[in-house]
mmCIF file of C-alpha atoms in Angstrom:
data_model
loop_
_atom_site.group_PDB
_atom_site.id
_atom_site.type_symbol
_atom_site.label_atom_id
_atom_site.label_comp_id
_atom_site.label_asym_id
_atom_site.label_seq_id
_atom_site.Cartn_x
_atom_site.Cartn_y
_atom_site.Cartn_z
ATOM 1 C CA MET A 1341 0.000 0.000 0.000
ATOM 2 C CA ALA A 1342 2.861 2.391 0.754
ATOM 3 C CA ALA A 1343 4.143 2.127 -2.819
ATOM 4 C CA LEU A 1344 0.751 2.971 -4.258
ATOM 5 C CA THR A 1345 0.231 5.819 -1.807
ATOM 6 C CA SER A 1346 3.577 7.399 -2.573
ATOM 7 C CA SER A 1347 3.295 6.989 -6.329
ATOM 8 C CA VAL A 1348 -0.178 8.481 -6.603
ATOM 9 C CA GLY A 1349 0.707 11.184 -4.134
ATOM 10 C CA ARG A 1350 3.293 12.924 -6.325
ATOM 11 C CA GLY A 1351 2.376 16.345 -7.663
ATOM 12 C CA CYS A 1352 0.526 19.107 -5.843
ATOM 13 C CA ALA A 1353 -1.798 19.736 -8.791
ATOM 14 C CA PHE A 1354 -2.776 16.066 -8.813
ATOM 15 C CA LEU A 1355 -3.596 16.120 -5.111
ATOM 16 C CA ARG A 1356 -5.664 19.287 -5.440
ATOM 17 C CA SER A 1357 -7.728 18.092 -8.417
ATOM 18 C CA PRO A 1358 -10.432 15.456 -7.716
ATOM 19 C CA GLN A 1359 -10.655 14.695 -11.445
ATOM 20 C CA LEU A 1360 -6.921 14.103 -11.753
ATOM 21 C CA LEU A 1361 -7.038 12.048 -8.559
ATOM 22 C CA ARG A 1362 -9.746 9.827 -10.007
ATOM 23 C CA GLN A 1363 -7.866 9.363 -13.275
ATOM 24 C CA ARG A 1364 -4.598 8.526 -11.560
ATOM 25 C CA LEU A 1365 -6.188 6.083 -9.112
ATOM 26 C CA THR A 1366 -8.048 4.352 -11.935
ATOM 27 C CA ALA A 1367 -4.817 3.994 -13.879
ATOM 28 C CA ARG A 1368 -3.011 2.537 -10.871
ATOM 29 C CA LEU A 1369 -5.826 0.098 -10.123
ATOM 30 C CA ALA A 1370 -5.907 -0.979 -13.780
ATOM 31 C CA ARG A 1371 -2.477 -2.519 -13.227
ATOM 32 C CA THR A 1372 -4.132 -5.314 -11.238
ATOM 33 C CA GLN A 1373 -7.664 -5.243 -12.683
ATOM 34 C CA GLU A 1374 -9.300 -4.950 -16.069
ATOM 35 C CA PRO A 1375 -9.556 -1.247 -17.027
ATOM 36 C CA GLY A 1376 -13.355 -1.280 -17.041
ATOM 37 C CA GLU A 1377 -13.476 -2.962 -13.647
ATOM 38 C CA ALA A 1378 -10.931 -0.530 -12.226
ATOM 39 C CA SER A 1379 -12.914 2.464 -13.464
ATOM 40 C CA GLN A 1380 -16.129 1.012 -12.029
ATOM 41 C CA HIS A 1381 -14.537 0.314 -8.652
ATOM 42 C CA VAL A 1382 -13.144 3.830 -8.320
ATOM 43 C CA ARG A 1383 -16.530 5.242 -9.301
ATOM 44 C CA TRP A 1384 -18.244 3.137 -6.634
ATOM 45 C CA LEU A 1385 -15.725 4.224 -4.034
ATOM 46 C CA LEU A 1386 -16.408 7.873 -4.835
ATOM 47 C CA GLN A 1387 -20.155 7.265 -4.887
ATOM 48 C CA ASP A 1388 -20.521 5.163 -1.737
ATOM 49 C CA GLY A 1389 -17.298 5.653 0.201
ATOM 50 C CA ASP A 1390 -18.390 8.606 2.356
ATOM 51 C CA TYR A 1391 -15.042 10.365 2.018
ATOM 52 C CA GLY A 1392 -16.369 13.882 2.080
ATOM 53 C CA PRO A 1393 -14.941 16.643 -0.130
ATOM 54 C CA LEU A 1394 -11.772 15.434 -1.831
ATOM 55 C CA ASP A 1395 -10.107 18.825 -1.482
ATOM 56 C CA GLY A 1396 -9.301 17.734 2.067
ATOM 57 C CA ARG A 1397 -6.040 15.865 2.643
ATOM 58 C CA ALA A 1398 -7.582 13.305 5.025
ATOM 59 C CA ALA A 1399 -10.317 12.384 2.530
ATOM 60 C CA ARG A 1400 -7.810 11.962 -0.292
ATOM 61 C CA ARG A 1401 -5.550 9.771 1.799
ATOM 62 C CA ARG A 1402 -8.475 7.550 2.815
ATOM 63 C CA LEU A 1403 -9.464 7.141 -0.823
ATOM 64 C CA ILE A 1404 -5.885 6.353 -1.856
ATOM 65 C CA ALA A 1405 -5.628 3.767 0.926
ATOM 66 C CA ASP A 1406 -8.895 2.124 -0.141
ATOM 67 C CA VAL A 1407 -7.761 1.888 -3.759
ATOM 68 C CA ALA A 1408 -4.597 0.211 -2.486
ATOM 69 C CA ARG A 1409 -6.753 -2.370 -0.694
ATOM 70 C CA LEU A 1410 -8.611 -3.071 -3.930
ATOM 71 C CA ALA A 1411 -5.300 -3.396 -5.764
ATOM 72 C CA GLN A 1412 -4.314 -6.099 -3.288
ATOM 73 C CA GLY A 1413 -7.451 -8.069 -4.186
ATOM 74 C CA GLU A 1414 -9.686 -7.197 -1.247
ATOM 75 C CA PRO A 1415 -13.387 -7.300 -2.217
ATOM 76 C CA LEU A 1416 -15.114 -3.963 -2.752
ATOM 77 C CA ALA A 1417 -17.790 -4.769 -0.153
ATOM 78 C CA TYR A 1418 -15.130 -5.149 2.540
ATOM 79 C CA VAL A 1419 -13.425 -1.921 1.503
ATOM 80 C CA LEU A 1420 -16.693 0.025 1.549
ATOM 81 C CA GLY A 1421 -17.978 -1.868 4.580
ATOM 82 C CA THR A 1422 -21.432 -2.292 3.044
ATOM 83 C CA GLN A 1423 -23.282 -4.376 0.466
ATOM 84 C CA PRO A 1424 -26.740 -3.696 -1.030
ATOM 85 C CA PHE A 1425 -29.102 -6.658 -0.693
ATOM 86 C CA ALA A 1426 -32.733 -6.646 -1.805
ATOM 87 C CA GLY A 1427 -33.206 -2.971 -1.052
ATOM 88 C CA LEU A 1428 -31.394 -3.191 2.284
ATOM 89 C CA LEU A 1429 -27.881 -1.944 2.972
ATOM 90 C CA LEU A 1430 -25.938 -4.526 4.960
ATOM 91 C CA LYS A 1431 -22.736 -3.989 6.849
ATOM 92 C CA CYS A 1432 -19.936 -6.194 5.519
ATOM 93 C CA ARG A 1433 -16.755 -7.108 7.320
ATOM 94 C CA ALA A 1434 -14.125 -9.764 6.709
ATOM 95 C CA PRO A 1435 -14.161 -12.693 7.063
ATOM 96 C CA THR A 1436 -17.970 -13.034 7.044
ATOM 97 C CA LEU A 1437 -19.195 -13.970 3.575
ATOM 98 C CA ILE A 1438 -20.416 -11.198 1.297
ATOM 99 C CA PRO A 1439 -24.057 -11.701 0.213
ATOM 100 C CA ARG A 1440 -24.254 -12.802 -3.432
ATOM 101 C CA PRO A 1441 -26.728 -11.735 -6.140
ATOM 102 C CA GLU A 1442 -27.793 -15.378 -6.552
ATOM 103 C CA THR A 1443 -28.819 -15.498 -2.893
ATOM 104 C CA GLU A 1444 -30.629 -12.174 -3.199
ATOM 105 C CA GLU A 1445 -32.562 -13.531 -6.181
ATOM 106 C CA TRP A 1446 -34.002 -16.557 -4.437
ATOM 107 C CA GLY A 1447 -34.361 -14.728 -1.126
ATOM 108 C CA LEU A 1448 -36.738 -12.257 -2.769
ATOM 109 C CA ARG A 1449 -38.695 -15.139 -4.276
ATOM 110 C CA VAL A 1450 -39.116 -16.881 -0.936
ATOM 111 C CA ALA A 1451 -40.014 -13.640 0.841
ATOM 112 C CA ASP A 1452 -42.778 -12.959 -1.685
ATOM 113 C CA LEU A 1453 -44.094 -16.524 -1.397
ATOM 114 C CA ALA A 1454 -44.107 -16.345 2.398
ATOM 115 C CA ARG A 1455 -45.911 -12.993 2.404
ATOM 116 C CA SER A 1456 -48.555 -14.281 -0.017
ATOM 117 C CA TRP A 1457 -48.993 -17.429 2.046
ATOM 118 C CA LEU A 1458 -49.487 -15.454 5.260
ATOM 119 C CA ALA A 1459 -52.263 -13.463 3.628
ATOM 120 C CA THR A 1460 -54.223 -16.686 2.975
ATOM 121 C CA LEU A 1461 -54.063 -17.969 6.558
ATOM 122 C CA PRO A 1462 -56.894 -17.574 9.051
ATOM 123 C CA GLU A 1463 -56.184 -14.657 11.370
ATOM 124 C CA ARG A 1464 -55.418 -16.892 14.357
ATOM 125 C CA GLU A 1465 -52.708 -18.759 12.373
ATOM 126 C CA ARG A 1466 -50.917 -15.832 10.730
ATOM 127 C CA GLY A 1467 -47.897 -15.772 12.992
ATOM 128 C CA ILE A 1468 -45.177 -18.086 11.694
ATOM 129 C CA ARG A 1469 -41.690 -19.068 12.816
ATOM 130 C CA VAL A 1470 -38.795 -18.766 10.365
ATOM 131 C CA LEU A 1471 -35.267 -20.141 10.834
ATOM 132 C CA ASP A 1472 -32.230 -18.959 8.873
ATOM 133 C CA LEU A 1473 -29.451 -21.477 9.511
ATOM 134 C CA CYS A 1474 -25.853 -20.495 8.700
ATOM 135 C CA THR A 1475 -27.027 -16.891 8.617
ATOM 136 C CA GLY A 1476 -23.613 -15.255 8.059
ATOM 137 C CA SER A 1477 -24.234 -11.526 7.664
ATOM 138 C CA GLY A 1478 -27.922 -12.098 8.401
ATOM 139 C CA CYS A 1479 -28.985 -11.090 4.893
ATOM 140 C CA LEU A 1480 -31.731 -13.701 4.423
ATOM 141 C CA ALA A 1481 -33.139 -13.297 7.919
ATOM 142 C CA MET A 1482 -33.215 -9.529 7.432
ATOM 143 C CA LEU A 1483 -34.926 -9.785 4.059
ATOM 144 C CA LEU A 1484 -37.578 -12.163 5.389
ATOM 145 C CA ALA A 1485 -38.164 -10.143 8.548
ATOM 146 C CA HIS A 1486 -38.373 -6.890 6.581
ATOM 147 C CA THR A 1487 -40.847 -8.351 4.074
ATOM 148 C CA LEU A 1488 -43.003 -10.197 6.596
ATOM 149 C CA SER A 1489 -43.175 -7.161 8.881
ATOM 150 C CA LYS A 1490 -45.540 -5.685 6.291
ATOM 151 C CA ALA A 1491 -47.679 -8.829 6.015
ATOM 152 C CA PRO A 1492 -50.803 -9.859 7.943
ATOM 153 C CA GLY A 1493 -49.823 -11.472 11.226
ATOM 154 C CA ALA A 1494 -46.534 -9.608 11.422
ATOM 155 C CA ALA A 1495 -46.810 -9.063 15.163
ATOM 156 C CA ALA A 1496 -46.842 -12.818 15.807
ATOM 157 C CA THR A 1497 -44.164 -13.765 13.250
ATOM 158 C CA ARG A 1498 -40.715 -14.640 14.560
ATOM 159 C CA VAL A 1499 -37.488 -14.893 12.568
ATOM 160 C CA VAL A 1500 -34.423 -16.552 14.094
ATOM 161 C CA ALA A 1501 -30.929 -16.189 12.599
ATOM 162 C CA ALA A 1502 -28.428 -18.844 13.721
ATOM 163 C CA ASP A 1503 -24.717 -19.316 13.123
ATOM 164 C CA VAL A 1504 -21.696 -20.760 14.912
ATOM 165 C CA SER A 1505 -19.131 -18.122 13.922
ATOM 166 C CA PRO A 1506 -18.585 -15.375 16.533
ATOM 167 C CA SER A 1507 -17.636 -12.849 13.855
ATOM 168 C CA ALA A 1508 -20.719 -13.675 11.779
ATOM 169 C CA LEU A 1509 -23.003 -13.451 14.815
ATOM 170 C CA ALA A 1510 -21.592 -10.057 15.775
ATOM 171 C CA LEU A 1511 -22.050 -8.718 12.255
ATOM 172 C CA ALA A 1512 -25.554 -10.173 11.923
ATOM 173 C CA ALA A 1513 -26.573 -8.556 15.209
ATOM 174 C CA GLU A 1514 -25.328 -5.179 13.966
ATOM 175 C CA ASN A 1515 -27.298 -5.591 10.759
ATOM 176 C CA MET A 1516 -30.501 -6.565 12.569
ATOM 177 C CA HIS A 1517 -30.425 -3.318 14.528
ATOM 178 C CA THR A 1518 -30.942 -1.391 11.295
ATOM 179 C CA LEU A 1519 -34.506 -2.788 11.169
ATOM 180 C CA PRO A 1520 -37.356 -1.438 13.308
ATOM 181 C CA SER A 1521 -37.316 -3.065 16.735
ATOM 182 C CA PHE A 1522 -40.565 -4.969 16.152
ATOM 183 C CA ALA A 1523 -39.138 -6.569 12.988
ATOM 184 C CA GLN A 1524 -35.679 -7.511 14.237
ATOM 185 C CA PRO A 1525 -34.821 -11.224 14.027
ATOM 186 C CA SER A 1526 -33.294 -12.945 17.027
ATOM 187 C CA VAL A 1527 -29.617 -13.777 16.546
ATOM 188 C CA VAL A 1528 -28.503 -16.952 18.309
ATOM 189 C CA ARG A 1529 -25.398 -19.093 18.399
ATOM 190 C CA ALA A 1530 -26.150 -22.606 17.207
ATOM 191 C CA ASP A 1531 -23.896 -25.296 15.786
ATOM 192 C CA ILE A 1532 -25.910 -27.316 13.297
ATOM 193 C CA PHE A 1533 -23.903 -30.419 14.246
ATOM 194 C CA ASP A 1534 -24.582 -30.038 17.978
ATOM 195 C CA ASP A 1535 -27.737 -31.844 19.123
ATOM 196 C CA GLY A 1536 -28.086 -29.627 22.178
ATOM 197 C CA ASP A 1537 -27.884 -26.441 20.144
ATOM 198 C CA MET A 1538 -30.481 -27.668 17.690
ATOM 199 C CA ALA A 1539 -32.792 -28.758 20.497
ATOM 200 C CA GLY A 1540 -32.460 -25.278 21.950
ATOM 201 C CA LEU A 1541 -33.649 -23.715 18.699
ATOM 202 C CA VAL A 1542 -36.989 -25.547 18.910
ATOM 203 C CA ARG A 1543 -37.526 -24.945 22.615
ATOM 204 C CA ASN A 1544 -40.343 -22.557 21.717
ATOM 205 C CA GLY A 1545 -41.747 -24.853 19.066
ATOM 206 C CA PRO A 1546 -40.921 -26.040 15.556
ATOM 207 C CA PHE A 1547 -40.435 -23.703 12.616
ATOM 208 C CA ASP A 1548 -42.697 -23.224 9.619
ATOM 209 C CA LEU A 1549 -39.961 -22.197 7.195
ATOM 210 C CA LEU A 1550 -36.271 -23.077 7.037
ATOM 211 C CA VAL A 1551 -33.876 -21.196 4.774
ATOM 212 C CA CYS A 1552 -30.213 -22.086 4.642
ATOM 213 C CA ASN A 1553 -27.209 -21.098 2.564
ATOM 214 C CA PRO A 1554 -24.659 -23.462 4.097
ATOM 215 C CA PRO A 1555 -21.013 -24.046 3.237
ATOM 216 C CA TYR A 1556 -21.098 -26.283 0.165
ATOM 217 C CA ILE A 1557 -17.812 -25.991 -1.724
ATOM 218 C CA PRO A 1558 -15.758 -29.228 -1.733
ATOM 219 C CA ALA A 1559 -12.383 -28.732 -0.059
ATOM 220 C CA ARG A 1560 -10.601 -29.796 -3.232
ATOM 221 C CA ASP A 1561 -12.084 -26.769 -5.031
ATOM 222 C CA HIS A 1562 -10.974 -24.140 -2.520
ATOM 223 C CA ALA A 1563 -7.619 -23.536 -4.188
ATOM 224 C CA SER A 1564 -9.327 -22.735 -7.499
ATOM 225 C CA LEU A 1565 -11.588 -20.028 -6.072
ATOM 226 C CA ASP A 1566 -11.017 -16.426 -7.050
ATOM 227 C CA ALA A 1567 -8.330 -14.884 -4.857
ATOM 228 C CA SER A 1568 -10.746 -12.266 -3.529
ATOM 229 C CA VAL A 1569 -12.820 -15.124 -2.093
ATOM 230 C CA ARG A 1570 -10.037 -17.529 -1.150
ATOM 231 C CA LEU A 1571 -7.866 -15.005 0.684
ATOM 232 C CA PHE A 1572 -10.475 -12.862 2.414
ATOM 233 C CA GLU A 1573 -13.663 -14.847 3.099
ATOM 234 C CA ASP A 1574 -13.978 -17.379 5.908
ATOM 235 C CA ARG A 1575 -12.894 -20.819 4.713
ATOM 236 C CA LEU A 1576 -15.177 -22.507 7.250
ATOM 237 C CA ALA A 1577 -18.160 -20.674 5.753
ATOM 238 C CA LEU A 1578 -17.237 -21.845 2.260
ATOM 239 C CA ILE A 1579 -16.196 -25.491 2.616
ATOM 240 C CA GLY A 1580 -18.973 -28.043 3.026
ATOM 241 C CA GLU A 1581 -16.826 -30.645 4.746
ATOM 242 C CA LEU A 1582 -15.783 -31.270 8.328
ATOM 243 C CA PRO A 1583 -12.133 -31.405 9.387
ATOM 244 C CA ALA A 1584 -10.471 -34.818 9.302
ATOM 245 C CA GLY A 1585 -11.345 -36.825 12.380
ATOM 246 C CA ALA A 1586 -14.455 -34.778 13.168
ATOM 247 C CA GLY A 1587 -16.897 -37.571 12.446
ATOM 248 C CA ALA A 1588 -17.931 -40.407 10.176
ATOM 249 C CA ASP A 1589 -18.660 -38.059 7.260
ATOM 250 C CA ALA A 1590 -15.621 -35.847 7.772
ATOM 251 C CA ASP A 1591 -13.814 -37.278 4.778
ATOM 252 C CA ALA A 1592 -16.790 -37.035 2.366
ATOM 253 C CA PRO A 1593 -15.345 -35.021 -0.523
ATOM 254 C CA ASP A 1594 -18.587 -33.774 -2.087
ATOM 255 C CA GLY A 1595 -19.385 -30.699 0.032
ATOM 256 C CA LEU A 1596 -22.780 -32.106 1.092
ATOM 257 C CA ILE A 1597 -22.206 -32.664 4.806
ATOM 258 C CA PHE A 1598 -24.521 -29.812 5.863
ATOM 259 C CA TYR A 1599 -27.371 -31.094 3.706
ATOM 260 C CA ARG A 1600 -26.996 -34.576 5.174
ATOM 261 C CA ARG A 1601 -27.233 -33.069 8.636
ATOM 262 C CA ILE A 1602 -30.371 -31.142 7.679
ATOM 263 C CA ALA A 1603 -31.913 -34.365 6.359
ATOM 264 C CA ALA A 1604 -31.079 -36.067 9.666
ATOM 265 C CA LEU A 1605 -32.754 -33.230 11.574
ATOM 266 C CA LEU A 1606 -35.831 -33.558 9.377
ATOM 267 C CA ALA A 1607 -35.927 -37.280 10.130
ATOM 268 C CA GLU A 1608 -36.003 -36.499 13.855
ATOM 269 C CA GLY A 1609 -39.189 -34.554 13.224
ATOM 270 C CA ARG A 1610 -38.714 -31.666 15.667
ATOM 271 C CA LEU A 1611 -37.242 -28.890 13.551
ATOM 272 C CA LEU A 1612 -40.150 -28.122 11.225
ATOM 273 C CA ARG A 1613 -43.905 -28.125 11.616
ATOM 274 C CA ARG A 1614 -45.713 -30.052 8.936
ATOM 275 C CA PRO A 1615 -48.376 -28.000 7.132
ATOM 276 C CA HIS A 1616 -52.042 -28.718 7.798
ATOM 277 C CA ALA A 1617 -52.952 -27.901 4.203
ATOM 278 C CA PRO A 1618 -51.251 -27.220 0.867
ATOM 279 C CA ARG A 1619 -49.526 -23.849 0.716
ATOM 280 C CA GLN A 1620 -47.720 -21.603 -1.754
ATOM 281 C CA CYS A 1621 -44.542 -21.239 0.255
ATOM 282 C CA PRO A 1622 -42.088 -24.139 0.587
ATOM 283 C CA SER A 1623 -41.087 -25.390 4.020
ATOM 284 C CA ILE A 1624 -37.382 -25.753 3.193
ATOM 285 C CA VAL A 1625 -35.247 -23.619 0.880
ATOM 286 C CA LEU A 1626 -31.584 -24.578 0.479
ATOM 287 C CA GLU A 1627 -28.954 -22.885 -1.656
ATOM 288 C CA VAL A 1628 -26.668 -25.412 -3.350
ATOM 289 C CA GLY A 1629 -23.476 -25.386 -5.370
ATOM 290 C CA LYS A 1630 -23.190 -26.103 -9.064
ATOM 291 C CA GLY A 1631 -24.071 -29.728 -9.797
ATOM 292 C CA GLN A 1632 -25.289 -30.491 -6.254
ATOM 293 C CA ALA A 1633 -29.047 -30.023 -6.714
ATOM 294 C CA PRO A 1634 -29.907 -33.639 -7.693
ATOM 295 C CA ALA A 1635 -28.102 -35.083 -4.665
ATOM 296 C CA VAL A 1636 -29.717 -32.594 -2.279
ATOM 297 C CA GLN A 1637 -33.106 -33.267 -3.842
ATOM 298 C CA LEU A 1638 -32.694 -36.964 -3.031
ATOM 299 C CA LEU A 1639 -31.893 -36.093 0.587
ATOM 300 C CA VAL A 1640 -35.107 -34.116 1.165
ATOM 301 C CA GLU A 1641 -37.500 -36.126 -1.015
ATOM 302 C CA PRO A 1642 -38.430 -38.649 1.728
ATOM 303 C CA PHE A 1643 -40.007 -35.800 3.708
ATOM 304 C CA SER A 1644 -41.540 -33.887 0.830
ATOM 305 C CA GLU A 1645 -44.859 -33.611 -0.956
ATOM 306 C CA ARG A 1646 -42.931 -32.071 -3.818
ATOM 307 C CA VAL A 1647 -39.462 -30.724 -4.520
ATOM 308 C CA GLU A 1648 -38.462 -28.010 -6.968
ATOM 309 C CA ILE A 1649 -35.058 -26.968 -8.269
ATOM 310 C CA TRP A 1650 -34.741 -23.250 -8.992
ATOM 311 C CA ARG A 1651 -32.204 -21.871 -11.421
ATOM 312 C CA ASP A 1652 -30.434 -18.595 -10.823
ATOM 313 C CA GLY A 1653 -30.010 -15.762 -13.307
ATOM 314 C CA PHE A 1654 -26.916 -17.467 -14.705
ATOM 315 C CA GLY A 1655 -28.811 -20.665 -15.538
ATOM 316 C CA VAL A 1656 -27.277 -22.663 -12.671
ATOM 317 C CA ASP A 1657 -29.427 -24.962 -10.505
ATOM 318 C CA ARG A 1658 -29.060 -22.903 -7.334
ATOM 319 C CA VAL A 1659 -31.868 -23.836 -4.938
ATOM 320 C CA VAL A 1660 -33.643 -26.955 -3.736
ATOM 321 C CA ALA A 1661 -37.099 -26.073 -2.393
ATOM 322 C CA SER A 1662 -39.202 -28.628 -0.539
ATOM 323 C CA TRP A 1663 -42.867 -28.636 0.416
ATOM 324 C CA LEU A 1664 -43.247 -30.978 3.389
ATOM 325 C CA ARG A 1665 -45.996 -33.568 3.423
ATOM 326 C CA SER A 1666 -49.079 -32.691 5.442
ATOM 327 C CA ASP A 1667 -49.277 -34.658 8.662
ATOM 328 C CA GLU A 1668 -51.751 -34.356 11.531
ATOM 329 C CA SER A 1669 -49.046 -35.252 14.025
ATOM 330 C CA GLY A 1670 -47.069 -32.135 13.084
ATOM 331 C CA ARG A 1671 -43.881 -34.205 12.805
ATOM 332 C CA SER A 1672 -41.639 -34.169 9.747
ATOM 333 C CA THR A 1673 -40.840 -37.872 9.717
ATOM 334 C CA PRO A 1674 -40.865 -39.606 6.338
ATOM 335 C CA GLY A 1675 -44.308 -40.666 5.216
#
């Protein structure tokens, strides 16, 4: 960073002119990025970076330092400290994963389905319980809470955001506080592989909707990820495998360990409430990696009335959505 700072800092006229500053920073950043990308990144920094007037020395030095971070491969969302998501502005901080457009796409779809479903329920049943497992920044929980806060039965609806990472939990809690107090999800620490933690989540009853964007990248693929992901985002939030020696499935190389655990929880029958009647909104919505949808579909089919695979805007099978079978017992055991 020092080299970039000193090189772009030469010349009083350059430092005094915001236009020259922008041109010089774009040129420097283009040494490590495509020119169009470099220009776009500098424009976003100037637009969203809250530097204040660039005729001040402190503002210029902050901007120069942030361009240096981008030149070193750090993601723009971490440099800015924020990421837009479905009309919300989330705080972003390494190493917690940055919300992706693919997740935003299906999150909006589920939020709309859940809101429409709530409107069809009898008044006494309009409060529902939603669980966002592996919440990360809290983006999905926030989107669902924000959308459902405007739906019938909002006062009785509860959204719970769970994660095991201390840094993710801290960031999610900060993000939740940007919502009105009545709409804020609860943020709780829960390890999906810990039976006690999962039992604690259903202490107040089963959930009506589970959304989850778990780690799903096979460990063998980590080295091939883009450097901005590999070097800055939490490896444990990316890799869908347990460390060697952590259990019987620890050496499974397919990245599906979290989905197998979810299937086991469904088999226990305590996590989700079975619907009393057909409904628009699925009971389970899981983001999956490229090529994983068929295997995950097989895992949830024993509990499902129907299963759908949703493609993202890039044509990739991105989501497995399951509608649980109706059951008078309220348990989600296979039928």
